[in-house]
């Protein structure tokens, strides 16, 4: 048999336990029962100008305190969860506060602003109480209940520290906690959970308040339990935002991570088409915008559009230039995938006054280095990305990103590279199209479009590639163009089609069957044009003199 020499009340063991461990022993029968208790807990409920009390992290006592501007659903507010009345502690209503219990305090623990004092002299004779005083607010009422220190200490490092401060057991018979009125119901639910492993609360507001209390008193198992219960409730944008704006602490961040992840996924799914819900999205707080921008499946034309949206939102929400620069630099810039922005837009990033120059220079330089990397190196950088950073991960853009190399001499020319995945090509069948992002030559915008269309010479499908000029007045000029694709076994670009065309805004030119083969042959597993399941296309454009 393995020897056990660890401390039974070691809080580190509690931190690693999951909510499921509460089912191993249900001590609900012992809650507030003197026969199974070794101490008396005196809970003083105080009132004041505000029930909100901030701890070291700036957190308040309840959801109603730290999210006062958010309306809680009426039907949820009406559903108040109550404990079994047979288990409720004794309650006293005080007309006048006992000023002996209203001593000042020092913040000795992160969880609550309280200080424990060892009773001595007259205090010891009058009851041997350890008095946890919060402040000199008016005491509204007092509740007392019988508690078991082993049960509470095993579930909570807070209570473990309270019961193991070096005092003799006989001197710790009575303990006093002072809480705000808004904490009363959540604390009673929390204490009951520490015995029974279950909660009677079932609404989101009540569970959130218990979650706050569990964080304050360091009951990780209850935090995980609340997190699971909240994830099982119907999600709404309002509650998703509440979950993302929970007070930050390492403890809460770890225990509630599944809940915040679910909230982010919900908001991203709701608002992935930011153009369709533009008015609603523009009104979202910072946490909501971060959740949406972290999504790989945003329905946007390009990353240029994402950048423009972020600037528009920041200018609306943060009129102060200094505050706007701080929010963009510290929170939002990391969600913009600059490597997939066009070079034309990256030039504007360098001169944008809303971004600190150091940040804009860093992200643009990083983007240009990424664009210059070989495809296999780009895939490697993407694979090395952590889950929290997605700057090298390509979104599902409406318009496919391109690489562009521009020349001014001896003639204005540009070389455009467009890569399509095998899956993207397969999705074109039977009559689909995919467009590239815009690129510029001679001050005019152009684009490439890949098609699955019918071959004019036979009733079969084939792959086509076209070059178009964006609509821009009646300007026209002649362009020499050439299409090429990488081909096995040499894996070098091989010219497939070339020509000359005088473009007018809105017109396109190209070849319906670029590879001179049927669609089935083009898409076959042994196709010579797919290299590691990527179709590499190149277009060279030169303005005719």
Short mmCIF file of N, CA, C and O in Angstrom, two decimals, residues 162-212:
data_model
loop_
_atom_site.label_atom_id
_atom_site.label_comp_id
_atom_site.label_asym_id
_atom_site.label_seq_id
_atom_site.Cartn_x
_atom_site.Cartn_y
_atom_site.Cartn_z
N UNK A 162 -7.52 30.43 6.85
CA UNK A 162 -8.25 30.96 8.00
C UNK A 162 -8.13 30.04 9.22
O UNK A 162 -7.96 30.49 10.35
N UNK A 163 -8.20 28.73 8.97
CA UNK A 163 -8.19 27.77 10.07
C UNK A 163 -6.79 27.28 10.45
O UNK A 163 -6.66 26.48 11.37
N UNK A 164 -5.76 27.71 9.75
CA UNK A 164 -4.42 27.21 10.04
C UNK A 164 -3.44 28.36 10.22
O UNK A 164 -2.33 28.33 9.70
N UNK A 165 -3.86 29.36 11.01
CA UNK A 165 -3.00 30.54 11.21
C UNK A 165 -2.18 30.46 12.49
O UNK A 165 -1.69 31.46 12.97
N UNK A 166 -2.03 29.27 13.04
CA UNK A 166 -1.18 29.10 14.22
C UNK A 166 -1.91 29.20 15.53
O UNK A 166 -1.31 28.97 16.59
N UNK A 167 -3.19 29.52 15.55
CA UNK A 167 -3.95 29.60 16.79
C UNK A 167 -4.35 28.21 17.27
O UNK A 167 -4.50 27.29 16.48
N UNK A 168 -4.52 28.06 18.54
CA UNK A 168 -4.98 26.80 19.08
C UNK A 168 -6.42 26.56 18.68
O UNK A 168 -7.20 27.50 18.56
N UNK A 169 -6.78 25.29 18.52
CA UNK A 169 -8.13 24.96 18.06
C UNK A 169 -9.19 25.54 18.98
O UNK A 169 -10.23 26.02 18.53
N UNK A 170 -8.94 25.53 20.28
CA UNK A 170 -9.94 26.02 21.22
C UNK A 170 -10.18 27.51 21.05
O UNK A 170 -11.25 28.01 21.41
N UNK A 171 -9.18 28.22 20.51
CA UNK A 171 -9.32 29.66 20.34
C UNK A 171 -9.98 30.02 19.01
O UNK A 171 -10.24 31.19 18.75
N UNK A 172 -10.22 29.05 18.17
CA UNK A 172 -10.82 29.31 16.87
C UNK A 172 -12.27 28.83 16.82
O UNK A 172 -12.80 28.58 15.75
N UNK A 173 -12.88 28.69 17.92
CA UNK A 173 -14.24 28.16 17.98
C UNK A 173 -15.22 29.02 17.19
O UNK A 173 -16.07 28.51 16.47
N UNK A 174 -15.10 30.35 17.28
CA UNK A 174 -16.01 31.26 16.59
C UNK A 174 -15.25 32.08 15.56
O UNK A 174 -14.16 32.58 15.84
N UNK A 175 -15.81 32.20 14.38
CA UNK A 175 -15.22 32.99 13.29
C UNK A 175 -16.29 33.92 12.74
O UNK A 175 -17.44 33.52 12.55
N UNK A 176 -15.90 35.16 12.50
CA UNK A 176 -16.85 36.15 11.97
C UNK A 176 -16.44 36.58 10.57
O UNK A 176 -15.28 36.92 10.33
N UNK A 177 -17.38 36.55 9.65
CA UNK A 177 -17.20 37.09 8.31
C UNK A 177 -18.14 38.26 8.13
O UNK A 177 -19.30 38.19 8.53
N UNK A 178 -17.65 39.30 7.52
CA UNK A 178 -18.52 40.45 7.24
C UNK A 178 -18.61 40.62 5.73
O UNK A 178 -17.59 40.76 5.05
N UNK A 179 -19.81 40.59 5.19
CA UNK A 179 -20.02 40.66 3.74
C UNK A 179 -21.06 41.72 3.43
O UNK A 179 -21.80 42.18 4.30
N UNK A 180 -21.12 42.11 2.17
CA UNK A 180 -22.14 43.06 1.73
C UNK A 180 -23.46 42.33 1.49
O UNK A 180 -23.50 41.11 1.34
N UNK A 181 -24.54 43.08 1.44
CA UNK A 181 -25.86 42.48 1.30
C UNK A 181 -25.99 41.69 0.00
O UNK A 181 -26.65 40.66 -0.05
N UNK A 182 -25.34 42.17 -1.07
CA UNK A 182 -25.46 41.49 -2.35
C UNK A 182 -24.73 40.15 -2.36
O UNK A 182 -24.97 39.32 -3.24
N UNK A 183 -23.85 39.91 -1.39
CA UNK A 183 -23.11 38.65 -1.32
C UNK A 183 -23.82 37.59 -0.48
O UNK A 183 -23.38 36.43 -0.48
N UNK A 184 -24.87 37.97 0.20
CA UNK A 184 -25.48 37.06 1.16
C UNK A 184 -25.99 35.77 0.51
O UNK A 184 -25.60 34.65 0.89
N UNK A 185 -26.87 35.89 -0.48
CA UNK A 185 -27.44 34.70 -1.12
C UNK A 185 -26.37 33.86 -1.82
O UNK A 185 -26.34 32.63 -1.67
N UNK A 186 -25.45 34.48 -2.60
CA UNK A 186 -24.39 33.67 -3.22
C UNK A 186 -23.51 32.93 -2.21
O UNK A 186 -23.13 31.78 -2.44
N UNK A 187 -23.18 33.59 -1.08
CA UNK A 187 -22.35 32.93 -0.08
C UNK A 187 -23.05 31.74 0.53
O UNK A 187 -22.44 30.68 0.75
N UNK A 188 -24.34 31.86 0.80
CA UNK A 188 -25.08 30.74 1.39
C UNK A 188 -25.13 29.57 0.40
O UNK A 188 -24.99 28.40 0.78
N UNK A 189 -25.31 29.86 -0.88
CA UNK A 189 -25.29 28.80 -1.89
C UNK A 189 -23.90 28.16 -1.94
O UNK A 189 -23.76 26.95 -2.07
N UNK A 190 -22.88 29.00 -1.86
CA UNK A 190 -21.50 28.49 -1.93
C UNK A 190 -21.20 27.57 -0.76
O UNK A 190 -20.62 26.49 -0.93
N UNK A 191 -21.57 27.98 0.45
CA UNK A 191 -21.32 27.14 1.63
C UNK A 191 -22.06 25.82 1.52
O UNK A 191 -21.51 24.75 1.86
N UNK A 192 -23.29 25.87 1.03
CA UNK A 192 -24.05 24.63 0.85
C UNK A 192 -23.39 23.72 -0.19
O UNK A 192 -23.35 22.49 -0.03
N UNK A 193 -22.83 24.34 -1.25
CA UNK A 193 -22.15 23.56 -2.28
C UNK A 193 -20.93 22.85 -1.70
O UNK A 193 -20.63 21.70 -2.07
N UNK A 194 -20.21 23.51 -0.83
CA UNK A 194 -19.00 22.92 -0.26
C UNK A 194 -19.32 21.67 0.55
O UNK A 194 -18.45 20.81 0.74
N UNK A 195 -20.55 21.56 1.01
CA UNK A 195 -20.98 20.35 1.72
C UNK A 195 -21.59 19.32 0.76
O UNK A 195 -21.27 18.14 0.83
N UNK A 196 -22.46 19.78 -0.13
CA UNK A 196 -23.28 18.85 -0.92
C UNK A 196 -22.77 18.63 -2.34
O UNK A 196 -23.09 17.62 -2.97
N UNK A 197 -22.00 19.60 -2.87
CA UNK A 197 -21.54 19.48 -4.24
C UNK A 197 -22.59 19.84 -5.27
O UNK A 197 -22.40 19.59 -6.47
N UNK A 198 -23.69 20.45 -4.86
CA UNK A 198 -24.76 20.84 -5.78
C UNK A 198 -25.23 22.25 -5.46
O UNK A 198 -24.97 22.77 -4.37
N UNK A 199 -25.92 22.86 -6.41
CA UNK A 199 -26.50 24.19 -6.24
C UNK A 199 -27.99 24.13 -6.54
O UNK A 199 -28.42 23.37 -7.42
N UNK A 200 -28.76 24.95 -5.84
CA UNK A 200 -30.18 25.05 -6.16
C UNK A 200 -30.43 26.11 -7.23
O UNK A 200 -31.47 26.12 -7.87
N UNK A 201 -29.48 27.03 -7.42
CA UNK A 201 -29.63 28.08 -8.43
C UNK A 201 -29.56 27.48 -9.82
O UNK A 201 -28.81 26.53 -10.08
N UNK A 202 -30.33 28.04 -10.73
CA UNK A 202 -30.34 27.52 -12.11
C UNK A 202 -30.38 28.62 -13.16
O UNK A 202 -30.31 28.33 -14.35
N UNK A 203 -30.49 29.89 -12.76
CA UNK A 203 -30.53 30.99 -13.73
C UNK A 203 -29.14 31.59 -13.89
O UNK A 203 -28.30 31.52 -12.98
N UNK A 204 -28.91 32.21 -15.02
CA UNK A 204 -27.59 32.78 -15.30
C UNK A 204 -27.19 33.85 -14.29
O UNK A 204 -26.06 33.84 -13.80
N UNK A 205 -28.07 34.83 -13.92
CA UNK A 205 -27.66 35.84 -12.95
C UNK A 205 -27.25 35.24 -11.61
O UNK A 205 -26.25 35.65 -11.02
N UNK A 206 -28.04 34.27 -11.12
CA UNK A 206 -27.73 33.66 -9.83
C UNK A 206 -26.42 32.88 -9.90
O UNK A 206 -25.59 32.95 -8.99
N UNK A 207 -26.22 32.14 -10.98
CA UNK A 207 -24.99 31.36 -11.12
C UNK A 207 -23.77 32.27 -11.26
O UNK A 207 -22.68 31.95 -10.74
N UNK A 208 -23.93 33.39 -11.92
CA UNK A 208 -22.81 34.33 -12.04
C UNK A 208 -22.44 34.92 -10.68
O UNK A 208 -21.26 35.09 -10.37
N UNK A 209 -23.45 35.24 -9.87
CA UNK A 209 -23.17 35.76 -8.54
C UNK A 209 -22.46 34.72 -7.68
O UNK A 209 -21.55 35.04 -6.92
N UNK A 210 -22.87 33.45 -7.79
CA UNK A 210 -22.19 32.39 -7.05
C UNK A 210 -20.77 32.22 -7.56
O UNK A 210 -19.83 31.99 -6.78
N UNK A 211 -20.59 32.34 -8.87
CA UNK A 211 -19.26 32.25 -9.46
C UNK A 211 -18.34 33.33 -8.88
O UNK A 211 -17.17 33.07 -8.56
N UNK A 212 -18.88 34.54 -8.72
CA UNK A 212 -18.09 35.63 -8.13
C UNK A 212 -17.71 35.31 -6.69
O UNK A 212 -16.57 35.53 -6.27
#
